[in-house]
């Protein structure tokens, strides 16, 4: 009996000490000791455009609310577009673009592949600017002119999405060298046809794996981001026109669980009610005596204001008073996550 107890003690000791008893050190927390290395310096006279931060470390504001306290938020309802590829053509303010819920770094090689397969190879591809210019091509329906297209790929308003716009340019044959890119397409129908061809090909493509590592920052910075100043209240910065920001804000509010009570577009104010969903089921008497129609009251205001070349979106209380920073950030992130 004593031998059996001794054997059990050995098993318990081994299970408690783990790998340390065998002389193996636990390395699961070694990543906490990692240090940032110096940036690689490219000698003068050599091209350094191909170098970039593959895994950039974002700056965390010292005054960030998350550093003071953080409550795990309830998960937001997942959109169907999160799991399925969605490609559609949108238009607003006299311009149109292809919206695809794929990051620009994945869209870039796919667009180039589509153009090559359709016999319209690129004459210029600038990943940093997100610009692809095609060679001059000839259409059977036009024996007098040559045609080319310029594509602009940029981050979309929707999270992890990209927008692809196009400009059509035509010139008389043998005079292509004198042509200049116009501000808007020379032929609106040819622009529309090209975007339709591109959208259909992207929607039918099943190749999701190719990613351009050299074009991770393709098309510039994000069009929409949540800004957290040190002294003032947080807000959403939209590098868009007021009309598109307003339409995107209303769309996002509706999808994010806000109930729009009233709106004043000229004043840039949306009166909403937002009540977080709870998992608690109402009691028997609550279900019995509760009215069939629940009257919702305004408990927040969404302010949309043009500031310089951008638009700022803020959320305040019923009377326009500021909210605490944690509550403001929570509501702004819900609004931002559904903008499109």
mmCIF file of C-alpha atoms in Angstrom:
data_model
loop_
_atom_site.group_PDB
_atom_site.id
_atom_site.type_symbol
_atom_site.label_atom_id
_atom_site.label_comp_id
_atom_site.label_asym_id
_atom_site.label_seq_id
_atom_site.Cartn_x
_atom_site.Cartn_y
_atom_site.Cartn_z
ATOM 1 C CA UNK A 1 0.000 0.000 0.000
ATOM 2 C CA UNK A 2 2.856 2.382 0.836
ATOM 3 C CA UNK A 3 4.444 1.708 -2.550
ATOM 4 C CA UNK A 4 1.187 2.607 -4.332
ATOM 5 C CA UNK A 5 0.911 5.918 -2.426
ATOM 6 C CA UNK A 6 4.545 6.764 -3.267
ATOM 7 C CA UNK A 7 3.889 6.117 -6.960
ATOM 8 C CA UNK A 8 0.829 8.371 -6.901
ATOM 9 C CA UNK A 9 2.859 11.123 -5.242
ATOM 10 C CA UNK A 10 5.468 10.936 -8.013
ATOM 11 C CA UNK A 11 2.738 11.265 -10.675
ATOM 12 C CA UNK A 12 1.227 14.297 -8.916
ATOM 13 C CA UNK A 13 4.618 15.985 -8.588
ATOM 14 C CA UNK A 14 5.413 15.408 -12.271
ATOM 15 C CA UNK A 15 2.050 16.824 -13.349
ATOM 16 C CA UNK A 16 2.542 19.941 -11.219
ATOM 17 C CA UNK A 17 6.107 20.653 -12.214
ATOM 18 C CA UNK A 18 5.523 20.025 -15.939
ATOM 19 C CA UNK A 19 8.390 20.510 -18.351
ATOM 20 C CA UNK A 20 10.387 22.428 -15.755
ATOM 21 C CA UNK A 21 11.119 19.193 -13.911
ATOM 22 C CA UNK A 22 12.693 17.801 -17.082
ATOM 23 C CA UNK A 23 14.949 20.820 -17.502
ATOM 24 C CA UNK A 24 12.874 22.455 -20.277
ATOM 25 C CA UNK A 25 12.068 26.149 -19.834
ATOM 26 C CA UNK A 26 8.586 27.435 -20.601
ATOM 27 C CA UNK A 27 9.005 29.867 -23.542
ATOM 28 C CA UNK A 28 5.339 30.768 -24.042
ATOM 29 C CA UNK A 29 5.846 34.302 -22.652
ATOM 30 C CA UNK A 30 9.142 35.043 -24.400
ATOM 31 C CA UNK A 31 7.397 37.297 -26.900
ATOM 32 C CA UNK A 32 6.950 39.824 -24.088
ATOM 33 C CA UNK A 33 10.733 40.314 -24.062
ATOM 34 C CA UNK A 34 10.946 41.132 -27.796
ATOM 35 C CA UNK A 35 12.457 44.509 -28.663
ATOM 36 C CA UNK A 36 11.975 46.692 -31.713
ATOM 37 C CA UNK A 37 15.035 46.640 -33.982
ATOM 38 C CA UNK A 38 16.488 49.580 -35.862
ATOM 39 C CA UNK A 39 15.126 50.433 -39.291
ATOM 40 C CA UNK A 40 17.206 49.118 -42.190
ATOM 41 C CA UNK A 41 19.188 51.951 -43.804
ATOM 42 C CA UNK A 42 19.568 51.749 -47.585
ATOM 43 C CA UNK A 43 22.783 53.306 -48.943
ATOM 44 C CA UNK A 44 22.413 56.416 -51.050
ATOM 45 C CA UNK A 45 21.995 55.814 -54.748
ATOM 46 C CA UNK A 46 20.041 52.587 -54.263
ATOM 47 C CA UNK A 47 16.320 52.115 -54.643
ATOM 48 C CA UNK A 48 14.575 51.825 -51.271
ATOM 49 C CA UNK A 49 10.997 51.892 -52.564
ATOM 50 C CA UNK A 50 10.615 48.121 -52.218
ATOM 51 C CA UNK A 51 11.412 48.208 -48.498
ATOM 52 C CA UNK A 52 8.661 48.788 -46.020
ATOM 53 C CA UNK A 53 7.241 47.698 -42.709
ATOM 54 C CA UNK A 54 5.687 44.260 -43.174
ATOM 55 C CA UNK A 55 4.261 44.228 -39.649
ATOM 56 C CA UNK A 56 4.116 47.863 -38.488
ATOM 57 C CA UNK A 57 3.572 48.473 -34.780
ATOM 58 C CA UNK A 58 0.723 50.957 -34.296
ATOM 59 C CA UNK A 59 1.124 53.826 -31.881
ATOM 60 C CA UNK A 60 -1.101 53.643 -28.809
ATOM 61 C CA UNK A 61 -2.144 57.028 -27.389
ATOM 62 C CA UNK A 62 -1.029 57.493 -23.799
ATOM 63 C CA UNK A 63 -4.487 58.844 -22.964
ATOM 64 C CA UNK A 64 -6.250 55.863 -24.528
ATOM 65 C CA UNK A 65 -9.290 54.726 -22.573
ATOM 66 C CA UNK A 66 -8.220 51.109 -22.988
ATOM 67 C CA UNK A 67 -5.155 51.812 -20.829
ATOM 68 C CA UNK A 68 -7.328 52.954 -17.936
ATOM 69 C CA UNK A 69 -10.097 50.398 -18.046
ATOM 70 C CA UNK A 70 -11.694 48.091 -20.547
ATOM 71 C CA UNK A 71 -14.915 46.120 -20.634
ATOM 72 C CA UNK A 72 -15.242 43.326 -23.156
ATOM 73 C CA UNK A 73 -17.940 44.552 -25.573
ATOM 74 C CA UNK A 74 -20.798 42.434 -26.794
ATOM 75 C CA UNK A 75 -20.125 41.021 -30.265
ATOM 76 C CA UNK A 76 -21.768 42.904 -33.114
ATOM 77 C CA UNK A 77 -24.014 41.015 -35.544
ATOM 78 C CA UNK A 78 -21.841 39.619 -38.325
ATOM 79 C CA UNK A 79 -22.627 40.850 -41.804
ATOM 80 C CA UNK A 80 -23.087 38.385 -44.629
ATOM 81 C CA UNK A 81 -20.406 40.281 -46.540
ATOM 82 C CA UNK A 82 -17.915 39.309 -43.850
ATOM 83 C CA UNK A 83 -17.968 35.704 -45.009
ATOM 84 C CA UNK A 84 -18.895 35.952 -48.670
ATOM 85 C CA UNK A 85 -17.224 37.952 -51.378
ATOM 86 C CA UNK A 86 -19.414 40.852 -52.470
ATOM 87 C CA UNK A 87 -18.779 42.868 -55.625
ATOM 88 C CA UNK A 88 -21.060 45.684 -56.724
ATOM 89 C CA UNK A 89 -20.965 48.930 -58.665
ATOM 90 C CA UNK A 90 -21.892 52.061 -56.722
ATOM 91 C CA UNK A 91 -22.438 55.586 -57.989
ATOM 92 C CA UNK A 92 -22.813 58.957 -56.305
ATOM 93 C CA UNK A 93 -22.285 62.591 -57.264
ATOM 94 C CA UNK A 94 -21.688 61.817 -60.919
ATOM 95 C CA UNK A 95 -19.015 59.167 -60.376
ATOM 96 C CA UNK A 96 -19.062 55.385 -60.102
ATOM 97 C CA UNK A 97 -16.768 52.738 -58.692
ATOM 98 C CA UNK A 98 -16.555 49.010 -58.030
ATOM 99 C CA UNK A 99 -16.818 48.079 -54.347
ATOM 100 C CA UNK A 100 -15.380 44.749 -53.254
ATOM 101 C CA UNK A 101 -15.059 43.530 -49.654
ATOM 102 C CA UNK A 102 -11.425 42.503 -50.126
ATOM 103 C CA UNK A 103 -8.408 44.553 -48.930
ATOM 104 C CA UNK A 104 -6.577 46.600 -51.611
ATOM 105 C CA UNK A 105 -3.448 44.435 -51.264
ATOM 106 C CA UNK A 106 -5.499 41.467 -52.517
ATOM 107 C CA UNK A 107 -7.422 43.421 -55.146
ATOM 108 C CA UNK A 108 -4.270 44.817 -56.794
ATOM 109 C CA UNK A 109 -2.917 41.540 -58.294
ATOM 110 C CA UNK A 110 -6.431 40.375 -59.198
ATOM 111 C CA UNK A 111 -7.184 43.526 -61.203
ATOM 112 C CA UNK A 112 -3.907 43.203 -63.090
ATOM 113 C CA UNK A 113 -4.709 39.559 -63.788
ATOM 114 C CA UNK A 114 -8.168 40.463 -65.128
ATOM 115 C CA UNK A 115 -6.720 43.094 -67.466
ATOM 116 C CA UNK A 116 -4.045 40.743 -68.774
ATOM 117 C CA UNK A 117 -6.578 37.985 -69.464
ATOM 118 C CA UNK A 118 -8.741 40.412 -71.447
ATOM 119 C CA UNK A 119 -5.867 41.650 -73.584
ATOM 120 C CA UNK A 120 -5.482 45.047 -71.884
ATOM 121 C CA UNK A 121 -2.060 44.877 -70.180
ATOM 122 C CA UNK A 122 -0.748 47.647 -67.968
ATOM 123 C CA UNK A 123 1.613 50.308 -69.280
ATOM 124 C CA UNK A 124 2.076 51.771 -65.773
ATOM 125 C CA UNK A 125 1.484 50.246 -62.335
ATOM 126 C CA UNK A 126 2.149 52.472 -59.308
ATOM 127 C CA UNK A 127 1.366 50.521 -56.151
ATOM 128 C CA UNK A 128 1.998 53.391 -53.734
ATOM 129 C CA UNK A 129 -0.616 55.535 -55.496
ATOM 130 C CA UNK A 130 -2.865 52.625 -56.411
ATOM 131 C CA UNK A 131 -2.860 53.570 -60.111
ATOM 132 C CA UNK A 132 -2.887 51.212 -63.102
ATOM 133 C CA UNK A 133 -2.760 52.689 -66.612
ATOM 134 C CA UNK A 134 -3.382 50.408 -69.556
ATOM 135 C CA UNK A 135 -1.737 50.458 -72.970
ATOM 136 C CA UNK A 136 -3.556 51.973 -75.942
ATOM 137 C CA UNK A 137 -6.049 49.495 -77.402
ATOM 138 C CA UNK A 138 -8.252 49.512 -80.506
ATOM 139 C CA UNK A 139 -11.914 48.539 -80.616
ATOM 140 C CA UNK A 140 -13.579 47.053 -83.664
ATOM 141 C CA UNK A 141 -16.467 49.470 -83.199
ATOM 142 C CA UNK A 142 -14.152 52.502 -83.548
ATOM 143 C CA UNK A 143 -11.700 52.541 -86.441
ATOM 144 C CA UNK A 144 -10.619 56.158 -85.914
ATOM 145 C CA UNK A 145 -9.558 56.322 -82.257
ATOM 146 C CA UNK A 146 -7.386 54.468 -79.780
ATOM 147 C CA UNK A 147 -8.481 53.960 -76.171
ATOM 148 C CA UNK A 148 -6.889 53.483 -72.781
ATOM 149 C CA UNK A 149 -8.040 53.340 -69.151
ATOM 150 C CA UNK A 150 -6.673 54.508 -65.817
ATOM 151 C CA UNK A 151 -7.756 52.561 -62.729
ATOM 152 C CA UNK A 152 -7.549 53.960 -59.200
ATOM 153 C CA UNK A 153 -7.554 51.374 -56.395
ATOM 154 C CA UNK A 154 -8.001 52.751 -52.892
ATOM 155 C CA UNK A 155 -9.215 51.582 -49.461
ATOM 156 C CA UNK A 156 -12.976 51.500 -49.228
ATOM 157 C CA UNK A 157 -15.158 53.089 -46.597
ATOM 158 C CA UNK A 158 -16.273 49.638 -45.474
ATOM 159 C CA UNK A 159 -13.743 47.813 -43.306
ATOM 160 C CA UNK A 160 -11.327 45.562 -45.252
ATOM 161 C CA UNK A 161 -12.712 46.666 -48.602
ATOM 162 C CA UNK A 162 -11.429 48.335 -51.748
ATOM 163 C CA UNK A 163 -12.848 50.731 -54.310
ATOM 164 C CA UNK A 164 -11.888 50.661 -57.981
ATOM 165 C CA UNK A 165 -12.663 53.657 -60.185
ATOM 166 C CA UNK A 166 -11.793 54.126 -63.866
ATOM 167 C CA UNK A 167 -11.211 56.981 -66.312
ATOM 168 C CA UNK A 168 -11.478 56.455 -70.081
ATOM 169 C CA UNK A 169 -9.276 58.372 -72.507
ATOM 170 C CA UNK A 170 -9.374 58.323 -76.288
ATOM 171 C CA UNK A 171 -7.235 59.876 -78.990
ATOM 172 C CA UNK A 172 -7.056 59.796 -82.744
ATOM 173 C CA UNK A 173 -4.866 57.011 -84.041
ATOM 174 C CA UNK A 174 -1.234 58.035 -84.585
ATOM 175 C CA UNK A 175 -1.774 60.940 -82.165
ATOM 176 C CA UNK A 176 -1.708 59.002 -78.893
ATOM 177 C CA UNK A 177 1.515 60.684 -77.747
ATOM 178 C CA UNK A 178 -0.273 64.045 -77.527
ATOM 179 C CA UNK A 179 -3.145 62.778 -75.374
ATOM 180 C CA UNK A 180 -3.572 63.885 -71.762
ATOM 181 C CA UNK A 181 -5.622 62.178 -69.081
ATOM 182 C CA UNK A 182 -8.978 63.977 -68.624
ATOM 183 C CA UNK A 183 -10.609 64.756 -65.286
ATOM 184 C CA UNK A 184 -13.635 62.685 -66.283
ATOM 185 C CA UNK A 185 -14.017 59.986 -68.912
ATOM 186 C CA UNK A 186 -14.114 60.959 -72.576
ATOM 187 C CA UNK A 187 -16.803 58.332 -73.088
ATOM 188 C CA UNK A 188 -19.006 57.596 -70.074
ATOM 189 C CA UNK A 189 -20.446 54.448 -71.620
ATOM 190 C CA UNK A 190 -17.015 52.913 -72.213
ATOM 191 C CA UNK A 191 -16.111 53.641 -68.587
ATOM 192 C CA UNK A 192 -19.304 51.950 -67.443
ATOM 193 C CA UNK A 193 -18.687 48.942 -69.712
ATOM 194 C CA UNK A 194 -15.118 48.523 -68.436
ATOM 195 C CA UNK A 195 -16.179 48.660 -64.778
ATOM 196 C CA UNK A 196 -18.951 46.140 -65.480
ATOM 197 C CA UNK A 197 -16.458 43.786 -67.128
ATOM 198 C CA UNK A 198 -14.084 44.175 -64.186
ATOM 199 C CA UNK A 199 -16.830 43.658 -61.576
ATOM 200 C CA UNK A 200 -18.190 40.541 -63.300
ATOM 201 C CA UNK A 201 -14.728 39.033 -63.614
ATOM 202 C CA UNK A 202 -13.855 39.750 -59.974
ATOM 203 C CA UNK A 203 -17.165 38.303 -58.781
ATOM 204 C CA UNK A 204 -16.620 35.114 -60.767
ATOM 205 C CA UNK A 205 -13.011 34.697 -59.679
ATOM 206 C CA UNK A 206 -12.294 32.215 -56.903
ATOM 207 C CA UNK A 207 -8.649 33.233 -56.440
ATOM 208 C CA UNK A 208 -8.479 34.810 -52.987
ATOM 209 C CA UNK A 209 -4.940 33.808 -52.084
ATOM 210 C CA UNK A 210 -2.724 36.233 -54.020
ATOM 211 C CA UNK A 211 -1.589 39.239 -51.998
ATOM 212 C CA UNK A 212 0.761 42.021 -53.030
ATOM 213 C CA UNK A 213 3.237 42.474 -50.169
ATOM 214 C CA UNK A 214 4.741 45.476 -51.946
ATOM 215 C CA UNK A 215 1.361 47.187 -52.087
ATOM 216 C CA UNK A 216 0.116 46.827 -48.525
ATOM 217 C CA UNK A 217 -0.363 50.596 -48.267
ATOM 218 C CA UNK A 218 -1.841 50.784 -51.744
ATOM 219 C CA UNK A 219 -3.998 53.759 -52.535
ATOM 220 C CA UNK A 220 -3.070 55.777 -49.461
ATOM 221 C CA UNK A 221 -4.525 55.949 -45.969
ATOM 222 C CA UNK A 222 -7.964 54.811 -44.909
ATOM 223 C CA UNK A 223 -10.852 57.035 -45.949
ATOM 224 C CA UNK A 224 -12.545 56.717 -42.552
ATOM 225 C CA UNK A 225 -10.962 56.364 -39.112
ATOM 226 C CA UNK A 226 -11.768 56.933 -35.446
ATOM 227 C CA UNK A 227 -9.656 59.767 -34.021
ATOM 228 C CA UNK A 228 -8.973 60.070 -30.281
ATOM 229 C CA UNK A 229 -7.520 63.518 -29.432
ATOM 230 C CA UNK A 230 -5.815 64.072 -26.078
ATOM 231 C CA UNK A 231 -7.980 66.984 -24.954
ATOM 232 C CA UNK A 232 -11.198 66.903 -27.010
ATOM 233 C CA UNK A 233 -13.827 64.225 -27.550
ATOM 234 C CA UNK A 234 -13.249 61.349 -29.991
ATOM 235 C CA UNK A 235 -14.807 61.553 -33.454
ATOM 236 C CA UNK A 236 -14.868 59.806 -36.826
ATOM 237 C CA UNK A 237 -12.794 61.484 -39.538
ATOM 238 C CA UNK A 238 -14.120 60.869 -43.059
ATOM 239 C CA UNK A 239 -12.024 61.928 -46.051
ATOM 240 C CA UNK A 240 -15.123 62.037 -48.204
ATOM 241 C CA UNK A 241 -17.648 64.544 -49.450
ATOM 242 C CA UNK A 242 -20.479 65.577 -47.156
ATOM 243 C CA UNK A 243 -23.135 63.895 -49.321
ATOM 244 C CA UNK A 244 -21.407 60.521 -49.265
ATOM 245 C CA UNK A 245 -20.581 60.784 -45.555
ATOM 246 C CA UNK A 246 -24.181 61.642 -44.737
ATOM 247 C CA UNK A 247 -25.537 58.712 -46.755
ATOM 248 C CA UNK A 248 -22.962 56.343 -45.239
ATOM 249 C CA UNK A 249 -23.781 57.529 -41.709
ATOM 250 C CA UNK A 250 -27.503 56.867 -42.137
ATOM 251 C CA UNK A 251 -26.791 53.453 -43.644
ATOM 252 C CA UNK A 252 -24.421 52.557 -40.814
ATOM 253 C CA UNK A 253 -26.745 53.771 -38.076
ATOM 254 C CA UNK A 254 -29.554 51.603 -39.402
ATOM 255 C CA UNK A 255 -27.349 48.501 -39.646
ATOM 256 C CA UNK A 256 -25.594 49.102 -36.322
ATOM 257 C CA UNK A 257 -28.701 48.982 -34.135
ATOM 258 C CA UNK A 258 -29.476 52.712 -33.996
ATOM 259 C CA UNK A 259 -33.112 53.683 -34.511
ATOM 260 C CA UNK A 260 -33.363 56.930 -36.471
ATOM 261 C CA UNK A 261 -36.087 59.062 -34.871
ATOM 262 C CA UNK A 262 -35.553 62.202 -36.946
ATOM 263 C CA UNK A 263 -32.923 63.888 -39.086
ATOM 264 C CA UNK A 264 -31.990 67.352 -40.317
ATOM 265 C CA UNK A 265 -29.603 67.162 -43.246
ATOM 266 C CA UNK A 266 -29.074 70.915 -43.584
ATOM 267 C CA UNK A 267 -27.995 71.078 -39.936
ATOM 268 C CA UNK A 268 -26.104 67.769 -40.129
ATOM 269 C CA UNK A 269 -27.967 66.217 -37.173
ATOM 270 C CA UNK A 270 -29.432 62.720 -36.819
ATOM 271 C CA UNK A 271 -31.612 62.064 -33.756
ATOM 272 C CA UNK A 272 -31.342 58.417 -32.770
ATOM 273 C CA UNK A 273 -32.149 55.921 -30.069
ATOM 274 C CA UNK A 274 -29.619 53.251 -29.233
ATOM 275 C CA UNK A 275 -30.340 50.562 -26.679
ATOM 276 C CA UNK A 276 -27.840 47.692 -26.410
ATOM 277 C CA UNK A 277 -29.411 44.280 -26.817
ATOM 278 C CA UNK A 278 -29.564 42.127 -23.699
ATOM 279 C CA UNK A 279 -29.857 38.388 -23.367
ATOM 280 C CA UNK A 280 -32.287 38.585 -20.443
ATOM 281 C CA UNK A 281 -35.818 37.490 -21.323
ATOM 282 C CA UNK A 282 -38.633 39.665 -19.970
ATOM 283 C CA UNK A 283 -40.675 38.171 -17.134
ATOM 284 C CA UNK A 284 -44.219 36.874 -17.392
ATOM 285 C CA UNK A 285 -45.899 40.052 -16.106
ATOM 286 C CA UNK A 286 -43.629 42.250 -18.256
ATOM 287 C CA UNK A 287 -44.703 40.379 -21.375
ATOM 288 C CA UNK A 288 -48.346 40.442 -20.243
ATOM 289 C CA UNK A 289 -48.714 44.165 -19.554
ATOM 290 C CA UNK A 290 -46.224 45.615 -22.024
ATOM 291 C CA UNK A 291 -47.820 47.519 -24.879
ATOM 292 C CA UNK A 292 -47.725 46.153 -28.394
ATOM 293 C CA UNK A 293 -45.830 49.225 -29.654
ATOM 294 C CA UNK A 294 -42.865 50.569 -27.735
ATOM 295 C CA UNK A 295 -42.328 54.323 -28.006
ATOM 296 C CA UNK A 296 -38.621 55.118 -28.421
ATOM 297 C CA UNK A 297 -37.161 58.406 -27.271
ATOM 298 C CA UNK A 298 -34.074 60.172 -28.566
ATOM 299 C CA UNK A 299 -31.065 59.422 -26.372
ATOM 300 C CA UNK A 300 -28.212 60.407 -28.717
ATOM 301 C CA UNK A 301 -27.442 62.849 -31.485
ATOM 302 C CA UNK A 302 -25.125 62.087 -34.396
ATOM 303 C CA UNK A 303 -23.478 65.258 -35.710
ATOM 304 C CA UNK A 304 -22.067 65.374 -39.244
ATOM 305 C CA UNK A 305 -20.016 68.497 -39.983
ATOM 306 C CA UNK A 306 -17.689 69.587 -42.776
ATOM 307 C CA UNK A 307 -14.305 70.694 -41.402
ATOM 308 C CA UNK A 308 -11.901 71.869 -44.078
ATOM 309 C CA UNK A 309 -11.580 69.219 -46.787
ATOM 310 C CA UNK A 310 -12.905 66.438 -44.531
ATOM 311 C CA UNK A 311 -16.059 65.566 -42.609
ATOM 312 C CA UNK A 312 -16.220 64.849 -38.870
ATOM 313 C CA UNK A 313 -18.845 62.652 -37.229
ATOM 314 C CA UNK A 314 -19.522 63.008 -33.497
ATOM 315 C CA UNK A 315 -21.981 61.444 -31.069
ATOM 316 C CA UNK A 316 -23.371 63.530 -28.206
ATOM 317 C CA UNK A 317 -26.193 63.333 -25.698
ATOM 318 C CA UNK A 318 -29.827 64.280 -26.091
ATOM 319 C CA UNK A 319 -29.231 67.991 -25.446
ATOM 320 C CA UNK A 320 -25.909 68.106 -27.266
ATOM 321 C CA UNK A 321 -23.834 67.477 -24.152
ATOM 322 C CA UNK A 322 -20.619 65.489 -24.344
ATOM 323 C CA UNK A 323 -20.439 61.868 -23.205
ATOM 324 C CA UNK A 324 -17.695 60.123 -21.272
ATOM 325 C CA UNK A 325 -14.857 58.987 -23.503
ATOM 326 C CA UNK A 326 -15.465 55.251 -23.056
ATOM 327 C CA UNK A 327 -19.127 55.523 -24.083
ATOM 328 C CA UNK A 328 -18.284 57.784 -27.018
ATOM 329 C CA UNK A 329 -15.643 55.388 -28.344
ATOM 330 C CA UNK A 330 -17.982 52.415 -27.989
ATOM 331 C CA UNK A 331 -20.713 54.103 -30.052
ATOM 332 C CA UNK A 332 -18.290 55.512 -32.622
ATOM 333 C CA UNK A 333 -16.745 52.087 -33.239
ATOM 334 C CA UNK A 334 -20.203 50.597 -33.803
ATOM 335 C CA UNK A 335 -20.980 53.381 -36.269
ATOM 336 C CA UNK A 336 -17.615 53.023 -38.003
ATOM 337 C CA UNK A 337 -17.812 49.247 -38.367
ATOM 338 C CA UNK A 338 -20.983 49.477 -40.488
ATOM 339 C CA UNK A 339 -20.055 52.403 -42.748
ATOM 340 C CA UNK A 340 -19.944 51.604 -46.430
#
